Coordinates of C-alpha atoms in Angstrom, one line a residue:
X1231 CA 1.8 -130.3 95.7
X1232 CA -1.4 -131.2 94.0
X1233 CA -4.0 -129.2 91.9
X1234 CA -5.1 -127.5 95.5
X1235 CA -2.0 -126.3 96.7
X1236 CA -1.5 -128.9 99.2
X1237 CA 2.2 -129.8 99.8
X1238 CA 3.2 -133.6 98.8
X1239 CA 5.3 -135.9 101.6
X1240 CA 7.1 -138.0 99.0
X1241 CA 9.2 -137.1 96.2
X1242 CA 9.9 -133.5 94.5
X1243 CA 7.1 -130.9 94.8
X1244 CA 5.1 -130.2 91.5
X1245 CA 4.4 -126.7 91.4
X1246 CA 2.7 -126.5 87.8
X1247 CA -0.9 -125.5 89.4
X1248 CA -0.7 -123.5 92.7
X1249 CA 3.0 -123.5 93.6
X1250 CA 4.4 -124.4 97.2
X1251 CA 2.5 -123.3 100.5
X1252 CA 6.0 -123.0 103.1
X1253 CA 3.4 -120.7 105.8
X1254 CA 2.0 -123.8 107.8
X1255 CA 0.1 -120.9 109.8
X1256 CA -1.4 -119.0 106.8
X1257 CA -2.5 -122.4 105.4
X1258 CA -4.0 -124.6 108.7
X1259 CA -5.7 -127.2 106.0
X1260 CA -2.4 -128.5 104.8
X1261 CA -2.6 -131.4 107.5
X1262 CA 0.6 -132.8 109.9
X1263 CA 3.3 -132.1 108.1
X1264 CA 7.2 -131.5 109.3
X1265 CA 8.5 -128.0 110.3
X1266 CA 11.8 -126.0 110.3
X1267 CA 13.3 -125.0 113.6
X1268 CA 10.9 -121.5 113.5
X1269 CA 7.6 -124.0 113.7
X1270 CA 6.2 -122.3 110.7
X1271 CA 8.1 -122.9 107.6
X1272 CA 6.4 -126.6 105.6
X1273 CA 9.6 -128.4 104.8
X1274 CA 9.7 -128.7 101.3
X1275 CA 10.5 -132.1 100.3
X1276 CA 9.2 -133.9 103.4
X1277 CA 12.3 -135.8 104.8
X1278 CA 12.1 -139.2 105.7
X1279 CA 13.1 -140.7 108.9
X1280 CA 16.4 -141.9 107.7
X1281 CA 20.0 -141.2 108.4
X1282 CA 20.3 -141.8 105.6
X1283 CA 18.5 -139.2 103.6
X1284 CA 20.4 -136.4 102.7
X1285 CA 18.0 -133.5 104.1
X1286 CA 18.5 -135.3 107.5
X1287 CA 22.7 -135.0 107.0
X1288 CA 24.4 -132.9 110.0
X1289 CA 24.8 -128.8 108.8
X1290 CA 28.3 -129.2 108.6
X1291 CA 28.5 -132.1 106.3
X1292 CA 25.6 -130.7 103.9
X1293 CA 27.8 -127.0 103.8
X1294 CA 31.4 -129.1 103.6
X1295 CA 30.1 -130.8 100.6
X1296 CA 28.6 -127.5 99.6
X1297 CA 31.5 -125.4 99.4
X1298 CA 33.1 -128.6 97.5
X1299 CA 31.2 -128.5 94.8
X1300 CA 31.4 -124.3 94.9
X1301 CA 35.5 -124.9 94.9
X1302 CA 35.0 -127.2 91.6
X1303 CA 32.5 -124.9 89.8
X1304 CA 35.0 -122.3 90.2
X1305 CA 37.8 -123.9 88.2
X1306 CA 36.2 -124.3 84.8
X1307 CA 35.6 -120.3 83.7
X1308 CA 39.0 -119.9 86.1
X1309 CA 41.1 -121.7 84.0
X1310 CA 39.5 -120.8 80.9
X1311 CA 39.9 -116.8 81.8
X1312 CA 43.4 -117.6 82.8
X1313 CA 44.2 -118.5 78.9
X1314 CA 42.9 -114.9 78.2
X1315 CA 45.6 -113.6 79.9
X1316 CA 48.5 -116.0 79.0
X1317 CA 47.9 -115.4 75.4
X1318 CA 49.8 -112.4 75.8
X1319 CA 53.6 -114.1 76.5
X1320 CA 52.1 -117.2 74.8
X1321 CA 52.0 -115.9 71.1
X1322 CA 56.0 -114.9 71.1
X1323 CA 57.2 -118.0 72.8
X1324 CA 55.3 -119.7 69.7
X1325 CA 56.4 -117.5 67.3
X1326 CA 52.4 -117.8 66.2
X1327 CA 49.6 -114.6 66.5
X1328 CA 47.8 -113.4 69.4
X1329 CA 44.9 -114.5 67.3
X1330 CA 45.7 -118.0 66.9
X1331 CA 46.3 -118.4 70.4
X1332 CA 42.8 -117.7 71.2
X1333 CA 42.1 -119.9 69.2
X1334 CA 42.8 -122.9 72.4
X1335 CA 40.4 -120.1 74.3
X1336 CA 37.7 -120.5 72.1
X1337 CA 38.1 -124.2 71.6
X1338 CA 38.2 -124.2 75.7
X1339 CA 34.7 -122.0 76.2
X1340 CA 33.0 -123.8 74.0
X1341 CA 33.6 -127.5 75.4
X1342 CA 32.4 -125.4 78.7
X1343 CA 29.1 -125.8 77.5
X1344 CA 28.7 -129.3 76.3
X1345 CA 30.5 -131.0 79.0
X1346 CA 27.6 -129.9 80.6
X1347 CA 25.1 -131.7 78.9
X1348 CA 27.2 -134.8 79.0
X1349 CA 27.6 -135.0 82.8
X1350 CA 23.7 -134.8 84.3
X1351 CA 22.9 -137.2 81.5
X1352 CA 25.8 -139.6 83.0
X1353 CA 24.7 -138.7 86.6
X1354 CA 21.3 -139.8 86.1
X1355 CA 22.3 -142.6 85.1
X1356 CA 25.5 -143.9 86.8
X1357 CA 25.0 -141.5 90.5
X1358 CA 25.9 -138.4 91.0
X1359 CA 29.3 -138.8 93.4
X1360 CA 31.3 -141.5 90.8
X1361 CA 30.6 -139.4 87.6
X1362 CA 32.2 -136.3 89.4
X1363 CA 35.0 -138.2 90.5
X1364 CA 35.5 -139.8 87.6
X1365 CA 35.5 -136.7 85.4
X1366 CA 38.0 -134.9 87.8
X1367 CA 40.6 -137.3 87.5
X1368 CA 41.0 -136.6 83.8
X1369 CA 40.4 -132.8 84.7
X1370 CA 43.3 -133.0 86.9
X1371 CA 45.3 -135.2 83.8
X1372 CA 44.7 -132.2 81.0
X1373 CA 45.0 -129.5 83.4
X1374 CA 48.9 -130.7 84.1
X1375 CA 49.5 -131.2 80.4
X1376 CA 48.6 -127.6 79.9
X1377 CA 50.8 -126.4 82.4
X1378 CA 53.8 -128.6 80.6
X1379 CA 52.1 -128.5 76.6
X1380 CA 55.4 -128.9 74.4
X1381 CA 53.6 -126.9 71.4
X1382 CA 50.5 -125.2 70.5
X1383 CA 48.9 -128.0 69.1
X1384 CA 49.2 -130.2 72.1
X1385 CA 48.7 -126.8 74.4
X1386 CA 45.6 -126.3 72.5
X1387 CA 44.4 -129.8 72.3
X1388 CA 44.6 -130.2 76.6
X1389 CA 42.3 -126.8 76.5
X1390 CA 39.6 -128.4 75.1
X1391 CA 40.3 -132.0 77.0
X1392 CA 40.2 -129.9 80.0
X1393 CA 37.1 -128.0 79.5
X1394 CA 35.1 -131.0 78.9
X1395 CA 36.2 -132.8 82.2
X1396 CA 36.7 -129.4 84.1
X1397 CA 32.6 -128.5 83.8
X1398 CA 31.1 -131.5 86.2
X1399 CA 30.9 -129.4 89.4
X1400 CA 29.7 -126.5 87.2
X1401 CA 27.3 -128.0 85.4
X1402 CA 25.4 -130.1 88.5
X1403 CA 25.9 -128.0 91.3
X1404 CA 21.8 -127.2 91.3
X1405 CA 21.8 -131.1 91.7
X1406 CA 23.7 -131.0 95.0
X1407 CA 21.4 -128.1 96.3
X1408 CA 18.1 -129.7 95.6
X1409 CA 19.8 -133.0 97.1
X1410 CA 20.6 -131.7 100.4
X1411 CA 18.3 -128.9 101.2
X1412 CA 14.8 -128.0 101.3
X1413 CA 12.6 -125.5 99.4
X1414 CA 13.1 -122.3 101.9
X1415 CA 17.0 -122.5 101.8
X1416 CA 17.3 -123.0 98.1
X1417 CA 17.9 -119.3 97.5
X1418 CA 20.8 -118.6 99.9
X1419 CA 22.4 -121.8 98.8
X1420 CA 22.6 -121.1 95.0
X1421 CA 23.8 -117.5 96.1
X1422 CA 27.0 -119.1 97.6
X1423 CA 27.5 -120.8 95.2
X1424 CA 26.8 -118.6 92.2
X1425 CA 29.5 -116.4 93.9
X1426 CA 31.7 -119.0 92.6
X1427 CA 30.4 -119.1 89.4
X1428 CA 30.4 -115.3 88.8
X1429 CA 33.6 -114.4 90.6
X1430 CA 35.8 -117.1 88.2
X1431 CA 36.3 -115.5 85.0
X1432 CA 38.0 -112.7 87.1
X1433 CA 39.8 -114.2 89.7
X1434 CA 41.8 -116.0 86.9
X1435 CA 43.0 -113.5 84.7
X1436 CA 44.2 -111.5 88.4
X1437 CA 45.9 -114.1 89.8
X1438 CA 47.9 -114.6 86.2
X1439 CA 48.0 -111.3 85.1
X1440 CA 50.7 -110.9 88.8
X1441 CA 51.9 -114.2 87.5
X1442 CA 53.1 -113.4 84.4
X1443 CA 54.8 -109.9 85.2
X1444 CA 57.6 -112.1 86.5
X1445 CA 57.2 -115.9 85.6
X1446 CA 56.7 -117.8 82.7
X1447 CA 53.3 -118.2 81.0
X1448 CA 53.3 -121.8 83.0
X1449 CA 52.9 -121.1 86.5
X1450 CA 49.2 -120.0 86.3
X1451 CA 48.8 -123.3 84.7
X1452 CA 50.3 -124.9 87.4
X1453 CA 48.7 -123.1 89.7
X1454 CA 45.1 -124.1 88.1
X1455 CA 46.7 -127.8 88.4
X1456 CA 47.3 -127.6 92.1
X1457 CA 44.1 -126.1 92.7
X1458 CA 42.3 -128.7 91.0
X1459 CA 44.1 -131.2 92.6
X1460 CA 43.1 -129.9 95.5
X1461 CA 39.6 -130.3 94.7
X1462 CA 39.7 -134.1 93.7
X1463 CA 41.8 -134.1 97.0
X1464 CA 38.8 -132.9 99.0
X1465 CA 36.4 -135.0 96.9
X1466 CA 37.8 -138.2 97.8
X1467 CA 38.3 -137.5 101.5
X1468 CA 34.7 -136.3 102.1
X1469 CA 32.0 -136.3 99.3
X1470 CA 28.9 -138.7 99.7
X1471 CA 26.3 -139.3 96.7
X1472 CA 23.5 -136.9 97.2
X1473 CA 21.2 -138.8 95.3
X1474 CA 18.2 -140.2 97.4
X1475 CA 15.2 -141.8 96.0
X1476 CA 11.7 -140.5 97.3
X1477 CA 9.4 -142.5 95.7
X1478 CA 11.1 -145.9 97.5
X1479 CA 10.1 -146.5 101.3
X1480 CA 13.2 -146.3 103.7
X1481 CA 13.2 -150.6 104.2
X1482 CA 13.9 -150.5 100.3
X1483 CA 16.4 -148.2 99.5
X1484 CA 19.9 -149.3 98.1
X1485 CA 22.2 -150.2 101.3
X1486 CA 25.3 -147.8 101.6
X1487 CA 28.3 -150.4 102.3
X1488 CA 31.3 -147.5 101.6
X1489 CA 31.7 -144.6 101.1
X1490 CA 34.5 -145.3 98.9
X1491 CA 32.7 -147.7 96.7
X1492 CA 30.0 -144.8 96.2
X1493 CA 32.8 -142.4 95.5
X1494 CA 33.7 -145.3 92.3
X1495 CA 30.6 -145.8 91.8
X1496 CA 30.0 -149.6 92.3
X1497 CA 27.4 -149.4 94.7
X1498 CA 25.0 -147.0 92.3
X1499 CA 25.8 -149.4 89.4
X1500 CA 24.1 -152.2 91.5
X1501 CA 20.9 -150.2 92.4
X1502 CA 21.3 -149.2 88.7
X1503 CA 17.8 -150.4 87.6
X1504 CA 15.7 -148.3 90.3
X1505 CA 16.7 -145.6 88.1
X1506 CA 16.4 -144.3 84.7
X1507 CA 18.0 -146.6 81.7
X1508 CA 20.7 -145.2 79.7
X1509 CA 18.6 -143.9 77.0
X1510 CA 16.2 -142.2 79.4
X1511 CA 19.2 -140.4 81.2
X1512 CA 20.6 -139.1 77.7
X1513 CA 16.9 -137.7 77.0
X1514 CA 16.4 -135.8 80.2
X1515 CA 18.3 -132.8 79.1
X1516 CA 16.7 -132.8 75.7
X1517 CA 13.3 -132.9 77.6
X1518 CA 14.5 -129.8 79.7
X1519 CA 14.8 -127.6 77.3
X1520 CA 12.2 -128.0 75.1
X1521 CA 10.0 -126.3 78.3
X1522 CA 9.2 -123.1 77.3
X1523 CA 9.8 -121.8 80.7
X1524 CA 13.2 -123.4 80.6
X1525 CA 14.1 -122.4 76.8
X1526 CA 13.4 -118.8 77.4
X1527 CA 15.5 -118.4 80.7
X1528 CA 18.2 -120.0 78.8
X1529 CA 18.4 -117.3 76.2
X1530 CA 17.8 -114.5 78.2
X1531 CA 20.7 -115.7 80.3
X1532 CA 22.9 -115.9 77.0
X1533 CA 22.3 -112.6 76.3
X1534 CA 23.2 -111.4 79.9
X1535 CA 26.5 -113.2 80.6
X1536 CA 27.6 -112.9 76.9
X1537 CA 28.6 -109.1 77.6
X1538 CA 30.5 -109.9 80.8
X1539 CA 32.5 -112.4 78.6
X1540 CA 32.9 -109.7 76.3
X1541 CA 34.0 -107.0 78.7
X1542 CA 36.2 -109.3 80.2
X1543 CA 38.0 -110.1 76.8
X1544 CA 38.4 -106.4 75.5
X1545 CA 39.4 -104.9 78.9
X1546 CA 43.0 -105.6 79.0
X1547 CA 42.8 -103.9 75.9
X1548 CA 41.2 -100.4 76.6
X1549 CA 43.1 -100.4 79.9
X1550 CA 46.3 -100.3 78.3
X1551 CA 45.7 -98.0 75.1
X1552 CA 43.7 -95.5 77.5
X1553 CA 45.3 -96.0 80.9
X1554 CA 49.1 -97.4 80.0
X1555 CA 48.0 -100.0 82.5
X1556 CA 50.7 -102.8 82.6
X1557 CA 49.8 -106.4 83.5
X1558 CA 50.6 -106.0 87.1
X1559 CA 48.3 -103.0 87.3
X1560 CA 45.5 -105.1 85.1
X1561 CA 45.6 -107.9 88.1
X1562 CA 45.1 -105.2 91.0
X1563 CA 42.2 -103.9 88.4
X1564 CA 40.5 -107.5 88.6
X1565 CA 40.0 -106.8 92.6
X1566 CA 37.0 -104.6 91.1
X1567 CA 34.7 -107.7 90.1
X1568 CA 35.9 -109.5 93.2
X1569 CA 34.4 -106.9 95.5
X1570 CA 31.1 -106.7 93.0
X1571 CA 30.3 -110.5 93.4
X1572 CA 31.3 -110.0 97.3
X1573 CA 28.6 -107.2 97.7
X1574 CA 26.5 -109.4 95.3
X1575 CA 26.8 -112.4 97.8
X1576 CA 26.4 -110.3 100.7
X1577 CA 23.1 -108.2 99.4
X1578 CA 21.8 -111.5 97.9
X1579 CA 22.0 -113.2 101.1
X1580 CA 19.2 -110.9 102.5
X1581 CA 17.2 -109.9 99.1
X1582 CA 16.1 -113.3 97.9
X1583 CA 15.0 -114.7 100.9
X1584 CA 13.3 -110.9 101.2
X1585 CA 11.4 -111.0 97.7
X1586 CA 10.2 -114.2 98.7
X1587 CA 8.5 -113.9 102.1
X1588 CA 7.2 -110.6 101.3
X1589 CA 5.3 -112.5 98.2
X1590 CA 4.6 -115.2 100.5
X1591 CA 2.5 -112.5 102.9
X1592 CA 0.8 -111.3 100.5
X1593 CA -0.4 -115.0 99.0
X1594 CA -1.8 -116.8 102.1
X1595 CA 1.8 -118.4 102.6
X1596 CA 1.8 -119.5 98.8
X1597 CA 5.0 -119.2 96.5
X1598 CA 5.1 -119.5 92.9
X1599 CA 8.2 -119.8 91.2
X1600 CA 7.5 -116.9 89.0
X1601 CA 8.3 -114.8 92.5
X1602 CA 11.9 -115.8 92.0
X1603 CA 12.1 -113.6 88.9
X1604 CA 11.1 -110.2 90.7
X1605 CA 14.7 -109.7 91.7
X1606 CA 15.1 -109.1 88.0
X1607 CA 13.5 -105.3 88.2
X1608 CA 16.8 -104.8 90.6
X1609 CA 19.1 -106.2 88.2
X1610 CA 18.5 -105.8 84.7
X1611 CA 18.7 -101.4 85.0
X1612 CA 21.7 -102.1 86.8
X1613 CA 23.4 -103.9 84.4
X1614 CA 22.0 -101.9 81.5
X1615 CA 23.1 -98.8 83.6
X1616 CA 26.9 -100.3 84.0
X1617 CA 26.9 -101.4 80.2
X1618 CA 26.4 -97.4 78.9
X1619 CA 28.5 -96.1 81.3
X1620 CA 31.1 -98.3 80.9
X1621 CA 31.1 -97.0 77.1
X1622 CA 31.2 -93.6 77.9
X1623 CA 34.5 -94.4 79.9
X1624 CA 36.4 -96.0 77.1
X1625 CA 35.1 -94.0 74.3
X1626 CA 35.6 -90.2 76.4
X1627 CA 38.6 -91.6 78.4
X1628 CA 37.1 -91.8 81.8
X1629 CA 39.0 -91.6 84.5
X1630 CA 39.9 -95.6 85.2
X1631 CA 38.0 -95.4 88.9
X1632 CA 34.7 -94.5 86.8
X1633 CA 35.1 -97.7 85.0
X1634 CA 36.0 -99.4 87.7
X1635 CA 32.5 -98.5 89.3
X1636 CA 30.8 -99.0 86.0
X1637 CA 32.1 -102.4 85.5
X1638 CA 30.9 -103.4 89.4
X1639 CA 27.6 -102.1 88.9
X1640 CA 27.1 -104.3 85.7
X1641 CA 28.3 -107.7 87.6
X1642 CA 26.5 -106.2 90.9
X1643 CA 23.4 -107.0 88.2
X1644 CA 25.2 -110.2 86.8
X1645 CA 24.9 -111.6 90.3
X1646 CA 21.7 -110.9 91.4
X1647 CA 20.4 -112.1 88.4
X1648 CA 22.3 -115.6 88.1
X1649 CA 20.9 -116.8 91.4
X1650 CA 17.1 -115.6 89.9
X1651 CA 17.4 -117.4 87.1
X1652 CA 18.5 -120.6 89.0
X1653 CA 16.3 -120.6 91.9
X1654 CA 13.7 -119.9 89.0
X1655 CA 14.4 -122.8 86.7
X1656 CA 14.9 -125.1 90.4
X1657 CA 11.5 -124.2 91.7
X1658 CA 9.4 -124.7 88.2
X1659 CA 11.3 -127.9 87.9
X1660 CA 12.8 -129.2 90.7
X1661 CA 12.9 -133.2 89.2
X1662 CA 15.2 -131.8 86.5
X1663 CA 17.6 -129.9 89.2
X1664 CA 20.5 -130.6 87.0
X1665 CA 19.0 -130.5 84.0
X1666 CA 18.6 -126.9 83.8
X1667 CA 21.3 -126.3 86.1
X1668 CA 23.3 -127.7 83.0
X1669 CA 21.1 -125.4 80.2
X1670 CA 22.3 -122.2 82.3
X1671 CA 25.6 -123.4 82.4
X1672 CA 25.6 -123.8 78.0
X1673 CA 23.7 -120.4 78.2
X1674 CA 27.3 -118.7 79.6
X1675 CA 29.3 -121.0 77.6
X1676 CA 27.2 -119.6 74.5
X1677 CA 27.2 -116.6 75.2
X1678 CA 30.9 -116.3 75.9
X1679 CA 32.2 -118.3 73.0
X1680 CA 29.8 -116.4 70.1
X1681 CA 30.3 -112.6 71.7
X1682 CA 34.3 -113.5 71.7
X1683 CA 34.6 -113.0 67.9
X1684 CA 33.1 -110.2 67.6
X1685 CA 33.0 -107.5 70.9
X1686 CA 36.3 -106.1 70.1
X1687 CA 36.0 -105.4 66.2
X1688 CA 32.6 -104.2 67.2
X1689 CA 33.9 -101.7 69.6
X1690 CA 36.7 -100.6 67.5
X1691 CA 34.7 -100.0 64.6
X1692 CA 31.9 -98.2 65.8
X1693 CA 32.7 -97.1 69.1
X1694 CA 32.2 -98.1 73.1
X1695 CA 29.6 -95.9 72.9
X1696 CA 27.0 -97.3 70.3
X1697 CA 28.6 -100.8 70.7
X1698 CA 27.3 -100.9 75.1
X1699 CA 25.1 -98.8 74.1
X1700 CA 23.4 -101.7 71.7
X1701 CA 24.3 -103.9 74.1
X1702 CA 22.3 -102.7 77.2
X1703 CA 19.0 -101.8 74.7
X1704 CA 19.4 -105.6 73.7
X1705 CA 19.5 -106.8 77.3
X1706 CA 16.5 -104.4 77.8
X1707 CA 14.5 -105.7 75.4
X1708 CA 15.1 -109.1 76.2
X1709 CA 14.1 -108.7 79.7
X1710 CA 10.9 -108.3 78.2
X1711 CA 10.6 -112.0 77.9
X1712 CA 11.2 -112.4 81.7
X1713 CA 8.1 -109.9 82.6
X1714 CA 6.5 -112.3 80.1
X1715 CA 7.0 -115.3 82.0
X1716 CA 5.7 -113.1 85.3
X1717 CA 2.7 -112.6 83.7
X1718 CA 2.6 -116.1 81.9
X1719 CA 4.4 -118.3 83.3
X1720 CA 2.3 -120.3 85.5
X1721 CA 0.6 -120.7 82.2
X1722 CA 3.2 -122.1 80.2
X1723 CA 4.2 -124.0 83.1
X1724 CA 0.8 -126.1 83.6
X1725 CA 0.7 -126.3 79.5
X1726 CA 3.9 -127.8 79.1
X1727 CA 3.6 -130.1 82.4
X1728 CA 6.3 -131.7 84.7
X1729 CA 9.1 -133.1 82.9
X1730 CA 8.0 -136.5 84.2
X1731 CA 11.6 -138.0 84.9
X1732 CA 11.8 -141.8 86.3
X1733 CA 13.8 -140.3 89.4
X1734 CA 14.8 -136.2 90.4

């Protein structure tokens, strides 16, 4: 889209002056350009007249390979939860602390984060499809050796190994969206798969908590081995690269041979030069995040997640001095985020898509990326709400249903907001799809790892109620940087400019 608002044929959009115009019938000046099915909606990019472009893929591959790459993103915060559960049986068959065991947690959350980093970097340069394979193989590797660690050290050292690998699907998935599907869809598609995202940290610490109230502290190891064997399984049988190059005519794009050399990656390496060089790949992430727009959704997002991390970390705690809980009635308690991500998903399906086409009524059929971010009014006093209340409960003794509600109210929040964030971040910068995918995902990892230390402590010492209490006034205030960038945004966007990468 240039200076004029007028939608762009080739390559990704640039919405740093007027934003995208999807309304063909509100704007009639845009010229011939290709529809959706309703005859209205611009399709945002323009798809080319090949097979082989990914936009022009059959609905059931795009959403096979997109609950794929949801499956995958679900196993890095699943098997790191599950170590905050298998601490418990862990420290006795050591004959070490509770403490030191989380140490292998903390090694684990933090690699989270970086792996990150690393893996859109190697996907810019090597292709999208081989680095995911290749970092799933060892994934699968570190995940078994946990499951069968002879000590600590070794237990703790296959943590960290795993993390690393574990993060690919994670970290890119914003890559895979912005591959397959255009502008309008954007918003359901990183609700699915946020679900993922969001739903992880709990579904792991369930499933083990049943685990371990009659098997050893292995099996939900094993389990998480399986499952991500699974996942390689179903990458090898029926992922594609995503990656297709707009700028190139269809005569000169890189022939496809097999599928299985893609999946390798020997048929990238050879169209290696039509994209960026090493050195450019490993600077894209670096030129992400110095955006201001970018920067400042990363640290509000840090803020937000790191109290879900920390609620999910002291729970088992306050359920059982308060409640007498046992571990098999801590895993029926972790149904309670489950059905908070479910209604998440399901609301989300409908609000997003909502928020946006009412904006785009009331612009002439324009949308700015900042529009993305009005979702936020919903969330943010719902997950300030769920923080206080959820210290009342432990401080005053609650009954265990009000925390139950509580606790679903703040991740009701936690939801809505992750797939803002990310369809905000995808729309302002849509060439650096996995860039910032990748910055959201360190935001968690951030978050998670620092408020880890100190959440219980904190709690303990000055109470549930002042600790949340702090807690939702910080994520208060800090929303104050997200009305900033409604108000500014489109600003700071045009100031800072595109991010100006040899390929999306």
């Amino acid at each position: 889209m240039d200076d004029k608002g007028s939608v762009t044929i080739d390559g990704p959009p640039s919405p740093q002056s007027e934003g995208y115009i999807l309304d063909a019938d509100a704007a009639p000046d845009i010229g011939a350009k290709k529809l959706a099915s309703d005859g209205r909606t611009v399709l945002i990019p323009q798809p080319s007249d090949s097979p082989l472009d990914p936009l022009n893929w059959s609905w059931q591959k795009k959403h096979l390979i997109l609950l794929i790459i949801s499956l995958t993103s679900l196993l890095p915060d699943y098997g790191s939860a599950t170590g905050a559960v298998t601490l418990l049986p862990q420290a006795p068959y050591w004959k070490i602390s509770e403490s030191t065991v989380g140490h292998s947690l903390a090694g684990n959350v933090s690699m989270l984060g970086l792996g990150g980093i690393i893996v859109v970097a190697l996907s810019a340069y090597f292709g999208r499809l081989p680095v995911l394979f290749w970092f799933m193989l060892p994934a699968l590797a570190t995940a078994a050796w946990s499951a069968g660690a002879p000590t600590f050290k070794s237990f703790m050292a296959a943590r960290i190994l795993n993390a690393f690998f574990e993060t690919v699907g994670q970290a890119g998935g914003l890559m895979f969206i912005e591959d397959m599907f255009f502008f309008h869809e954007h918003a359901r598609k990183i609700n699915f798969w946020s679900s993922f995202l969001v739903v992880a940290p709990y579904l792991g610490p369930m499933l083990a908590a049943f685990m371990i109230s009659t098997l050893s502290w292995r099996w939900p190891f094993w389990i998480y081995t399986i499952m991500t064997g699974l996942c390689l399984l179903l990458i090898c049988l029926f992922f594609d690269e995503t990656y297709y190059d707009r700028r190139i005519s269809t005569d000169q794009q890189p022939l496809r041979k097999s599928r299985w050399l893609r999946l390798v990656g020997l048929e990238q390496w050879q169209s290696r030069l039509q994209r960026n060089t090493f050195s450019q790949a490993v600077m894209r992430p670096v030129k992400a995040i110095m955006k201001l727009p970018v920067l400042i959704v990363t640290f509000y997002y840090t803020v937000v997640f790191a109290w879900a991390v920390g609620i999910n970390n002291a729970l088992s705690i306050f359920l059982t001095e308060l409640y007498h809980f046992t571990p098999r009635s801590i895993g029926f308690y972790y149904f309670t985020p489950i059905v908070a991500v479910a209604l998440g998903l399901i609301v989300g399906l409908r609000l997003h898509d909502f928020v946006a086409n009412s904006y785009i009524k009331r612009h002439s059929g324009l949308l700015e990326p900042e529009a993305r971010l009005l979702v936020l009014w919903i969330s943010a006093p719902l997950q300030a709400a769920g923080l206080i209340l959820i210290g009342f409960c432990f401080q005053d003794g609650y009954h265990y249903m009000v925390t139950a509600v509580a606790w679903g109210l703040y991740l009701f929040g936690v939801m809505i907001s992750t797939v803002g964030l990310n369809a905000y971040v995808l729309d302002a910068y849509p060439e650096g799809s996995g860039e910032v995918a990748a910055w959201l995902n360190f935001a968690r990892a951030l978050g998670g790892f620092v408020v880890s230390y100190f959440e219980v402590p904190w709690a303990t010492a000055m109470g549930t109620k002042k600790s949340f209490g702090i807690q939702a006034a910080i994520s208060l205030i800090c929303f104050g940087l997200i009305v900033g960038l409604q108000i500014w945004g489109k600003r700071l966007r045009t100031w800072s400019g595109r991010l100006e990468f040899k390929t999306g």
